[in-house]
Short mmCIF file of C-alpha atoms in Angstrom, two decimals:
data_model
loop_
_atom_site.label_atom_id
_atom_site.label_comp_id
_atom_site.label_asym_id
_atom_site.label_seq_id
_atom_site.Cartn_x
_atom_site.Cartn_y
_atom_site.Cartn_z
CA UNK A 1010 15.21 14.87 -63.19
CA UNK A 1011 13.66 11.51 -64.06
CA UNK A 1012 15.74 9.90 -61.36
CA UNK A 1013 14.48 12.39 -58.77
CA UNK A 1014 10.86 11.84 -59.80
CA UNK A 1015 11.32 8.09 -59.64
CA UNK A 1016 12.71 8.35 -56.12
CA UNK A 1017 9.83 10.59 -55.02
CA UNK A 1018 7.28 8.23 -56.57
CA UNK A 1019 8.81 5.27 -54.78
CA UNK A 1020 8.72 7.23 -51.56
CA UNK A 1021 5.03 8.00 -51.96
CA UNK A 1022 4.23 4.38 -52.77
CA UNK A 1023 6.17 3.28 -49.71
CA UNK A 1024 4.18 5.47 -47.29
CA UNK A 1025 1.43 2.91 -46.61
CA UNK A 1026 4.06 0.33 -45.79
CA UNK A 1027 5.68 2.72 -43.33
CA UNK A 1028 2.29 3.43 -41.74
CA UNK A 1029 1.78 -0.29 -41.18
CA UNK A 1030 5.05 -0.67 -39.28
CA UNK A 1031 3.79 -1.38 -35.77
CA UNK A 1032 5.72 -2.37 -32.66
CA UNK A 1033 5.64 -6.08 -31.89
CA UNK A 1034 3.48 -5.66 -28.77
CA UNK A 1035 0.82 -3.77 -30.75
CA UNK A 1036 0.91 -6.41 -33.49
CA UNK A 1037 0.36 -9.05 -30.82
CA UNK A 1038 -2.61 -7.11 -29.44
CA UNK A 1039 -4.13 -6.86 -32.90
CA UNK A 1040 -3.67 -10.59 -33.52
CA UNK A 1041 -5.36 -11.37 -30.22
CA UNK A 1042 -8.23 -9.07 -31.08
CA UNK A 1043 -8.83 -10.69 -34.45
CA UNK A 1044 -8.71 -14.16 -32.90
CA UNK A 1045 -11.13 -13.11 -30.17
CA UNK A 1046 -13.62 -11.82 -32.73
CA UNK A 1047 -13.40 -15.00 -34.82
CA UNK A 1048 -14.17 -17.08 -31.77
CA UNK A 1049 -17.32 -15.11 -31.01
CA UNK A 1050 -20.01 -16.04 -33.50
CA UNK A 1051 -22.59 -14.16 -31.42
CA UNK A 1052 -21.09 -10.91 -32.69
CA UNK A 1053 -22.51 -11.63 -36.15
CA UNK A 1054 -26.06 -11.62 -34.80
CA UNK A 1055 -25.81 -7.83 -34.83
CA UNK A 1056 -23.56 -7.25 -37.80
CA UNK A 1057 -23.62 -3.44 -37.77
CA UNK A 1058 -22.24 -3.33 -34.23
CA UNK A 1059 -19.63 -5.98 -35.09
CA UNK A 1060 -18.58 -3.94 -38.11
CA UNK A 1061 -18.31 -0.78 -36.00
CA UNK A 1062 -16.02 -2.53 -33.53
CA UNK A 1063 -13.94 -4.09 -36.28
CA UNK A 1064 -13.60 -0.71 -38.02
CA UNK A 1065 -12.17 0.94 -34.90
CA UNK A 1066 -9.78 -1.96 -34.33
CA UNK A 1067 -8.55 -2.05 -37.91
CA UNK A 1068 -7.91 1.70 -37.90
CA UNK A 1069 -5.72 1.21 -34.86
CA UNK A 1070 -4.03 -1.95 -36.13
CA UNK A 1071 -3.47 -0.25 -39.47
CA UNK A 1072 -1.66 2.59 -37.66
CA UNK A 1073 -4.07 5.18 -39.03
CA UNK A 1074 -5.64 5.83 -35.62
CA UNK A 1075 -3.27 7.52 -33.12
CA UNK A 1076 -3.16 5.65 -29.78
CA UNK A 1077 -4.31 8.70 -27.85
CA UNK A 1078 -7.54 8.72 -29.91
CA UNK A 1079 -8.45 5.15 -28.95
CA UNK A 1080 -10.55 6.10 -25.91
CA UNK A 1081 -12.49 8.59 -28.06
CA UNK A 1082 -13.03 5.93 -30.73
CA UNK A 1083 -14.20 3.47 -28.08
CA UNK A 1084 -16.71 6.01 -26.77
CA UNK A 1085 -17.96 6.70 -30.29
CA UNK A 1086 -18.53 2.98 -30.75
CA UNK A 1087 -20.55 2.86 -27.53
CA UNK A 1088 -22.54 5.94 -28.50
CA UNK A 1089 -23.35 4.59 -31.95
CA UNK A 1090 -24.40 1.25 -30.46
CA UNK A 1091 -26.62 3.12 -28.01
CA UNK A 1092 -28.25 5.02 -30.85
CA UNK A 1093 -28.92 1.72 -32.59
CA UNK A 1094 -30.63 0.41 -29.47
CA UNK A 1095 -32.66 3.59 -29.20
CA UNK A 1096 -33.80 3.33 -32.81
CA UNK A 1097 -35.12 -0.15 -32.06
CA UNK A 1098 -37.04 1.10 -29.03
CA UNK A 1099 -34.75 -0.36 -26.38
CA UNK A 1100 -34.70 2.43 -23.83
CA UNK A 1101 -32.73 2.99 -20.64
CA UNK A 1102 -35.34 1.17 -18.57
CA UNK A 1103 -34.65 -2.01 -20.53
CA UNK A 1104 -30.96 -1.35 -21.01
CA UNK A 1105 -29.58 0.67 -18.02
CA UNK A 1106 -26.06 0.56 -19.45
CA UNK A 1107 -26.97 3.49 -21.69
CA UNK A 1108 -27.26 5.73 -18.64
CA UNK A 1109 -23.51 5.38 -18.06
CA UNK A 1110 -22.54 6.91 -21.38
CA UNK A 1111 -22.67 10.53 -20.11
CA UNK A 1112 -20.07 9.56 -17.48
CA UNK A 1113 -17.83 8.20 -20.20
CA UNK A 1114 -18.30 11.33 -22.29
CA UNK A 1115 -17.30 13.51 -19.34
CA UNK A 1116 -14.05 11.56 -19.02
CA UNK A 1117 -13.35 11.70 -22.74
CA UNK A 1118 -14.13 15.44 -22.93
CA UNK A 1119 -11.87 16.18 -19.96
CA UNK A 1120 -8.87 15.06 -22.06
CA UNK A 1121 -6.80 14.36 -18.98
CA UNK A 1122 -4.79 11.59 -20.60
CA UNK A 1123 -4.88 7.88 -21.22
CA UNK A 1124 -4.68 6.84 -17.53
CA UNK A 1125 -8.34 7.85 -17.31
CA UNK A 1126 -9.11 4.53 -19.00
CA UNK A 1127 -8.78 3.22 -15.47
CA UNK A 1128 -11.57 5.56 -14.38
CA UNK A 1129 -14.22 4.34 -16.79
CA UNK A 1130 -17.36 3.18 -14.97
CA UNK A 1131 -16.90 -0.50 -14.13
CA UNK A 1132 -20.23 -1.39 -15.73
CA UNK A 1133 -18.63 -0.80 -19.11
CA UNK A 1134 -16.63 -3.98 -18.66
CA UNK A 1135 -19.54 -6.30 -17.88
CA UNK A 1136 -22.70 -4.21 -17.97
CA UNK A 1137 -23.34 -4.75 -21.68
CA UNK A 1138 -23.98 -8.45 -21.09
CA UNK A 1139 -27.54 -9.70 -20.76
CA UNK A 1140 -27.29 -10.61 -17.06
CA UNK A 1141 -25.83 -7.22 -16.15
CA UNK A 1142 -28.17 -5.13 -18.29
CA UNK A 1143 -31.78 -6.23 -18.44
CA UNK A 1144 -34.29 -6.49 -15.65
CA UNK A 1145 -36.14 -9.79 -15.74
CA UNK A 1146 -39.53 -8.07 -15.85
CA UNK A 1147 -38.53 -6.19 -19.02
CA UNK A 1148 -37.32 -9.22 -21.01
CA UNK A 1149 -40.65 -9.86 -22.80
CA UNK A 1150 -40.83 -6.25 -23.97
CA UNK A 1151 -37.21 -6.39 -25.13
CA UNK A 1152 -37.86 -9.68 -26.97
CA UNK A 1153 -40.75 -8.09 -28.85
CA UNK A 1154 -38.54 -5.18 -29.94
CA UNK A 1155 -35.81 -7.54 -31.12
CA UNK A 1156 -38.40 -9.65 -32.98
CA UNK A 1157 -39.57 -6.59 -34.89
CA UNK A 1158 -35.98 -5.66 -35.74
CA UNK A 1159 -35.34 -9.21 -36.96
CA UNK A 1160 -38.40 -9.09 -39.23
CA UNK A 1161 -37.07 -5.83 -40.65
CA UNK A 1162 -33.76 -7.67 -41.28
CA UNK A 1163 -31.86 -5.27 -39.03
CA UNK A 1164 -30.52 -8.04 -36.80
CA UNK A 1165 -30.16 -11.80 -36.89
CA UNK A 1166 -30.65 -12.21 -33.15
CA UNK A 1167 -33.50 -14.44 -32.05
CA UNK A 1168 -33.98 -12.81 -28.65
CA UNK A 1169 -33.07 -9.90 -26.43
CA UNK A 1170 -30.38 -12.05 -24.85
CA UNK A 1171 -28.72 -12.76 -28.18
CA UNK A 1172 -28.83 -9.11 -29.21
CA UNK A 1173 -27.17 -7.81 -26.07
CA UNK A 1174 -24.67 -10.65 -25.92
CA UNK A 1175 -23.66 -9.80 -29.48
CA UNK A 1176 -23.02 -6.21 -28.35
CA UNK A 1177 -20.96 -7.58 -25.48
CA UNK A 1178 -19.08 -9.90 -27.85
CA UNK A 1179 -18.13 -6.96 -30.06
CA UNK A 1180 -17.34 -4.55 -27.25
CA UNK A 1181 -15.32 -6.73 -24.91
CA UNK A 1182 -12.37 -7.58 -27.21
CA UNK A 1183 -12.31 -3.98 -28.46
CA UNK A 1184 -12.08 -2.74 -24.89
CA UNK A 1185 -9.36 -5.26 -24.14
CA UNK A 1186 -7.43 -4.00 -27.15
CA UNK A 1187 -7.52 -0.50 -25.68
CA UNK A 1188 -6.54 -1.74 -22.24
CA UNK A 1189 -3.62 -3.78 -23.59
CA UNK A 1190 -2.40 -0.77 -25.54
CA UNK A 1191 -2.16 1.23 -22.32
CA UNK A 1192 -1.26 -1.33 -19.68
CA UNK A 1193 1.86 0.60 -18.69
CA UNK A 1194 0.07 3.95 -18.46
CA UNK A 1195 -2.83 2.53 -16.47
CA UNK A 1196 -0.41 0.79 -14.08
CA UNK A 1197 1.41 4.09 -13.54
CA UNK A 1198 -1.92 5.79 -12.89
CA UNK A 1199 -2.96 3.16 -10.34
CA UNK A 1200 0.45 3.33 -8.66
CA UNK A 1201 -0.02 7.08 -8.43
CA UNK A 1202 -3.45 6.60 -6.85
CA UNK A 1203 -1.92 4.31 -4.23
CA UNK A 1204 0.63 6.99 -3.36
CA UNK A 1205 -2.14 9.60 -3.12
CA UNK A 1206 -4.11 7.44 -0.68
CA UNK A 1207 -0.98 6.77 1.38
CA UNK A 1208 -0.36 10.52 1.45
CA UNK A 1209 -3.95 11.20 2.49
CA UNK A 1210 -3.88 8.67 5.32
CA UNK A 1211 -0.57 10.07 6.59
CA UNK A 1212 -1.01 13.82 6.16
CA UNK A 1213 -4.73 14.51 6.58
CA UNK A 1214 -6.18 15.34 9.99
CA UNK A 1215 -7.26 12.56 12.30
CA UNK A 1216 -11.04 12.27 12.23
CA UNK A 1217 -13.55 11.45 14.92
CA UNK A 1218 -16.24 8.86 14.21
CA UNK A 1219 -18.66 11.69 13.39
CA UNK A 1220 -16.24 13.44 11.03
CA UNK A 1221 -15.34 10.18 9.31
CA UNK A 1222 -19.02 9.36 8.77
CA UNK A 1223 -19.83 12.82 7.35
CA UNK A 1224 -16.71 13.16 5.20
CA UNK A 1225 -16.97 9.67 3.73
CA UNK A 1226 -20.67 10.24 3.00
CA UNK A 1227 -20.00 13.37 0.92
CA UNK A 1228 -17.00 11.76 -0.81
CA UNK A 1229 -18.97 8.62 -1.73
CA UNK A 1230 -22.02 10.44 -3.13
CA UNK A 1231 -21.01 10.15 -6.81
CA UNK A 1232 -18.81 7.04 -6.51
CA UNK A 1233 -19.56 3.43 -7.40
CA UNK A 1234 -17.80 0.19 -6.55
CA UNK A 1235 -15.07 -0.95 -8.90
CA UNK A 1236 -13.97 2.56 -9.87
CA UNK A 1237 -10.38 3.63 -9.35
CA UNK A 1238 -10.81 6.67 -7.13
CA UNK A 1239 -8.69 9.55 -5.94
CA UNK A 1240 -8.80 10.46 -2.24
CA UNK A 1241 -10.68 13.56 -1.10
CA UNK A 1242 -8.79 16.83 -1.48
CA UNK A 1243 -10.24 18.38 1.70
CA UNK A 1244 -12.01 17.35 4.88
CA UNK A 1245 -14.77 18.86 6.97
CA UNK A 1246 -13.94 19.52 10.63
CA UNK A 1247 -16.98 19.01 12.84
CA UNK A 1248 -17.23 18.98 16.66
CA UNK A 1249 -13.57 17.98 16.91
CA UNK A 1250 -12.15 17.94 20.49
CA UNK A 1251 -8.58 18.95 21.34
CA UNK A 1252 -6.41 20.00 24.27
CA UNK A 1253 -4.91 23.51 24.15
CA UNK A 1254 -2.50 25.69 26.05
CA UNK A 1255 -4.08 29.15 26.22
CA UNK A 1256 -2.50 32.47 27.25
CA UNK A 1257 -4.66 35.45 28.31
CA UNK A 1258 -2.62 38.56 29.09
CA UNK A 1259 -5.38 40.30 31.08
CA UNK A 1260 -5.97 37.32 33.38
CA UNK A 1261 -4.82 37.38 37.00
CA UNK A 1262 -1.22 36.49 37.79
CA UNK A 1263 -0.82 32.76 37.91
CA UNK A 1264 -3.82 32.22 35.63
CA UNK A 1265 -2.53 33.67 32.39
CA UNK A 1266 -1.33 30.35 30.92
CA UNK A 1267 -3.78 27.54 31.43
CA UNK A 1268 -4.56 24.21 29.85
CA UNK A 1269 -7.99 24.03 28.29
CA UNK A 1270 -10.32 21.97 26.19
CA UNK A 1271 -11.16 23.09 22.68
CA UNK A 1272 -14.13 22.06 20.58
CA UNK A 1273 -13.68 22.85 16.90
CA UNK A 1274 -17.31 23.45 16.02
CA UNK A 1275 -17.02 23.62 12.25
CA UNK A 1276 -14.18 24.13 9.81
CA UNK A 1277 -12.36 22.73 6.81
CA UNK A 1278 -8.87 21.50 6.06
CA UNK A 1279 -7.07 21.18 2.70
CA UNK A 1280 -4.44 18.61 3.59
CA UNK A 1281 -2.39 18.65 0.36
CA UNK A 1282 -0.49 21.87 1.08
CA UNK A 1283 3.24 21.19 0.74
CA UNK A 1284 4.54 24.17 2.76
CA UNK A 1285 4.39 23.96 6.55
CA UNK A 1286 4.11 27.74 6.89
CA UNK A 1287 1.02 28.00 4.64
CA UNK A 1288 -2.24 27.39 6.56
CA UNK A 1289 -4.09 24.27 5.44
CA UNK A 1290 -7.41 25.16 7.05
CA UNK A 1291 -9.33 26.92 9.79
CA UNK A 1292 -12.32 26.48 12.08
CA UNK A 1293 -14.63 28.27 14.49
CA UNK A 1294 -13.90 27.02 18.03
CA UNK A 1295 -15.08 27.08 21.63
CA UNK A 1296 -12.40 26.89 24.32
CA UNK A 1297 -12.99 25.97 27.97
CA UNK A 1298 -10.48 26.90 30.68
CA UNK A 1299 -10.93 27.58 34.39
CA UNK A 1300 -9.67 31.05 35.36
CA UNK A 1301 -10.54 33.25 38.28
CA UNK A 1302 -12.32 36.44 37.26
CA UNK A 1303 -13.04 35.39 33.65
CA UNK A 1304 -15.77 33.33 32.00
CA UNK A 1305 -14.84 29.69 31.52
CA UNK A 1306 -15.95 29.61 27.87
CA UNK A 1307 -14.51 31.62 25.00
CA UNK A 1308 -15.13 31.58 21.29
CA UNK A 1309 -12.46 32.01 18.70
CA UNK A 1310 -10.77 30.92 15.50
CA UNK A 1311 -8.20 28.17 14.95
CA UNK A 1312 -5.80 27.96 12.02
CA UNK A 1313 -4.09 24.69 10.99
CA UNK A 1314 -0.57 24.25 9.74
CA UNK A 1315 0.50 20.99 8.12
CA UNK A 1316 -2.95 19.68 9.12
CA UNK A 1317 -1.71 18.92 12.66
CA UNK A 1318 -0.45 22.04 14.38
CA UNK A 1319 -3.01 24.58 15.55
CA UNK A 1320 -2.69 28.26 16.41
CA UNK A 1321 -5.63 30.40 17.39
CA UNK A 1322 -7.15 33.32 19.20
CA UNK A 1323 -10.11 33.60 21.57
CA UNK A 1324 -12.31 36.32 23.03
CA UNK A 1325 -14.00 36.18 26.43
CA UNK A 1326 -15.51 39.13 28.24
CA UNK A 1327 -13.54 41.60 26.08
CA UNK A 1328 -10.21 39.86 26.68
CA UNK A 1329 -8.14 38.28 23.94
CA UNK A 1330 -6.39 34.96 24.42
CA UNK A 1331 -4.00 32.99 22.26
CA UNK A 1332 -3.56 29.25 22.16
CA UNK A 1333 -1.54 26.48 20.61
CA UNK A 1334 -2.50 22.86 20.23
CA UNK A 1335 -1.32 19.58 18.76
CA UNK A 1336 -4.04 17.17 17.68
CA UNK A 1337 -3.73 14.28 20.13
CA UNK A 1338 -6.11 12.21 18.02
CA UNK A 1339 -3.16 11.73 15.65
CA UNK A 1340 -1.78 9.26 18.20
CA UNK A 1341 -4.85 7.08 17.76
CA UNK A 1342 -5.43 7.47 14.03
CA UNK A 1343 -6.30 4.12 12.46
CA UNK A 1344 -5.34 4.27 8.76
CA UNK A 1345 -7.02 1.00 7.86
CA UNK A 1346 -10.28 1.99 9.52
CA UNK A 1347 -10.21 5.35 7.73
CA UNK A 1348 -9.60 3.76 4.33
CA UNK A 1349 -12.30 1.15 4.89
CA UNK A 1350 -14.82 3.81 5.86
CA UNK A 1351 -14.25 5.65 2.58
CA UNK A 1352 -14.01 2.74 0.18
CA UNK A 1353 -15.94 -0.25 1.54
CA UNK A 1354 -19.48 -1.03 0.41
CA UNK A 1355 -19.64 1.57 -2.32
CA UNK A 1356 -22.93 1.28 -4.24
CA UNK A 1357 -22.98 -0.90 -7.33
CA UNK A 1358 -23.00 0.83 -10.73
CA UNK A 1359 -26.49 1.85 -11.82
#
């Protein structure tokens, strides 16, 4: 019995040692983090923030913080730092970086996996620095706030610049620790994004200049430069011209099958459908064809298959017609131009 108890006691005492057993790559990350912090004396000008960052890192390096909780811990650090700024009177006008925290929280709350580290607003990497955070006109007000905090012995910083650079000095190596921990996952995520964009450029409908302008506008509305972005899942069809072959059974002999011009007035297409026989979208259309005894114009509905092949029906003067079409604009689709229209000149992070 004594032998059993001794073995159990040794096992309990050995648990902390087991918890500290980290893979070599994680140990290397932790060593780099500690060295980075030591090299950044500015971090000590705001000791509470430095201690918060160090606490998160040491939990991770001590193997008591699961890797999948790192993004949450990083967000909590940012939130706590923001609350510290708020308590000093440094508001979002002085420090716009704080306005990005709700975006981070949305990503954290979504719990869609570690690859979302790649989706964090780009301002989180550099926006906590003085140059990226404070408007020149607000520096005097910020300096006064920091001076009051220094007199209250809350910070050692001599100026607004020193305070925010100390936040940056604490945050940056902590963020790098998280990024290094998930380099493989983030790379896989970015590779997946590349495949999604390739798929979009290949399988989505060709777009006119008008459609490209409208679709890219709506897609870009909540995007900022530097973000790693997924392609749109659908596209608006607007005043899209096509050539059709239309059949009207009640037309005169010799005029039943005629070529015509179709204008897809408005519609939508969900290009990601994997099955060719499942419609990907539809639109309201006008079709023009020259037939004796019938109006030239008809209205109707078009249905898309595989985003390229079109079947539809028309009505003119009580007669029903049927048409097929292949989008000839596919022959002139410029993938590079399409991608540039969506992704170039995105607005800078606010």
